[in-house]
Every structure is written in C-alpha cells, then in structure tokens.
Coordinates of C-alpha atoms in Angstrom, one line a residue:
M940 CA -32.9 210.7 -78.4
T941 CA -35.9 212.5 -79.8
I942 CA -39.6 212.5 -78.9
D943 CA -40.1 210.1 -81.8
D944 CA -37.9 207.5 -79.9
L945 CA -40.1 207.3 -76.8
Q946 CA -42.3 204.3 -76.0
I947 CA -45.8 204.7 -74.6
G948 CA -45.6 205.7 -71.0
Q949 CA -41.9 206.8 -71.3
Q950 CA -40.9 210.4 -70.6
G951 CA -37.9 212.7 -71.2
V952 CA -36.8 216.2 -70.7
I953 CA -36.4 218.5 -73.7
S954 CA -32.8 219.4 -74.3
A955 CA -33.0 221.1 -77.7
V956 CA -35.7 222.3 -80.1
G957 CA -34.8 222.0 -83.8
G958 CA -36.5 223.4 -86.9
E959 CA -36.1 226.7 -88.4
G960 CA -38.1 230.0 -88.5
A961 CA -41.8 229.7 -88.0
L962 CA -41.7 226.0 -87.3
R963 CA -39.3 226.4 -84.4
L964 CA -41.4 229.3 -83.0
R965 CA -44.5 227.2 -83.3
F966 CA -42.8 224.5 -81.2
L967 CA -41.8 227.0 -78.5
D968 CA -45.3 228.6 -78.5
M969 CA -46.8 225.1 -77.8
G970 CA -44.7 224.9 -74.7
L971 CA -42.0 222.6 -76.1
I972 CA -39.0 224.5 -74.5
P973 CA -35.8 223.1 -73.1
G974 CA -36.1 221.8 -69.6
T975 CA -39.8 220.7 -70.0
C976 CA -40.8 217.2 -69.2
V977 CA -42.6 215.3 -72.0
L978 CA -44.6 212.0 -71.7
L979 CA -45.7 209.9 -74.7
Q980 CA -49.3 209.0 -74.1
K981 CA -50.7 207.5 -77.4
V982 CA -49.7 206.6 -80.9
A983 CA -52.3 206.6 -83.7
P984 CA -53.1 203.1 -85.2
M985 CA -51.0 203.8 -88.3
G986 CA -48.2 205.2 -86.2
D987 CA -48.7 208.9 -87.0
P988 CA -49.5 211.3 -85.3
I989 CA -48.5 210.8 -81.6
Q990 CA -50.0 212.3 -78.5
I991 CA -47.7 213.7 -75.8
Q992 CA -48.4 215.3 -72.5
V993 CA -46.5 218.5 -71.9
R994 CA -47.1 221.2 -69.2
G995 CA -50.3 219.6 -68.1
Y996 CA -52.1 219.3 -71.4
E997 CA -52.2 216.9 -74.3
L998 CA -50.6 217.8 -77.6
T999 CA -50.8 215.8 -80.9
I1000 CA -47.8 216.2 -83.2
R1001 CA -46.6 214.5 -86.4
R1002 CA -43.7 212.0 -86.0
E1003 CA -41.7 214.2 -88.5
D1004 CA -42.0 217.1 -86.1
A1005 CA -41.3 214.9 -83.1
R1006 CA -37.9 214.0 -84.6
M1007 CA -36.8 217.6 -84.4
I1008 CA -37.1 217.8 -80.6
R1009 CA -34.1 216.3 -78.7
L1010 CA -34.6 214.8 -75.2
Q1011 CA -32.7 213.6 -72.2
E1012 CA -34.1 210.4 -70.9
V1013 CA -35.6 210.5 -67.4
E1014 CA -34.5 207.8 -65.0
E1015 CA -37.6 206.2 -63.3

C-alpha cells in the first residue's frame, strides 16, 4: 500500500521511502520517514495533488510522488 492508495480520513504508517537521490532526500527532509503516521486530508478536484497531514503539519504532494512512499495500514 502507498500514500496514493489511502482514502480521505484514512491513515497509515510509513514503512519505506522510495525514489532516488535528491527526490528521496526531499521526502526525508519533509518529514516522510519510516515510522511516521500519515493522514490523507484532501484530494484536489481533478485528483492531483493530494494533501496529507504528517508530524502536525499539512503537506501537499503529487500522486506520482505519493506512489513512492509505502505504508502499513493503521487499524482503527
């Protein structure tokens, strides 16, 4: 499962961060590190980008980037 697979209001815990080089470092710098809880808050009207909540702040990322971040689903 990836961030892209979440439904609005659903959350997961990051298990792996994909991407290479500068892109992967950018994800890590934004706080998208393994063990961090992510909540999908909003999806743009055309479906891209998406807004997530991570570490107490809102972050907007492209779906293409969201597909690179693997999650473990959180049981409610």
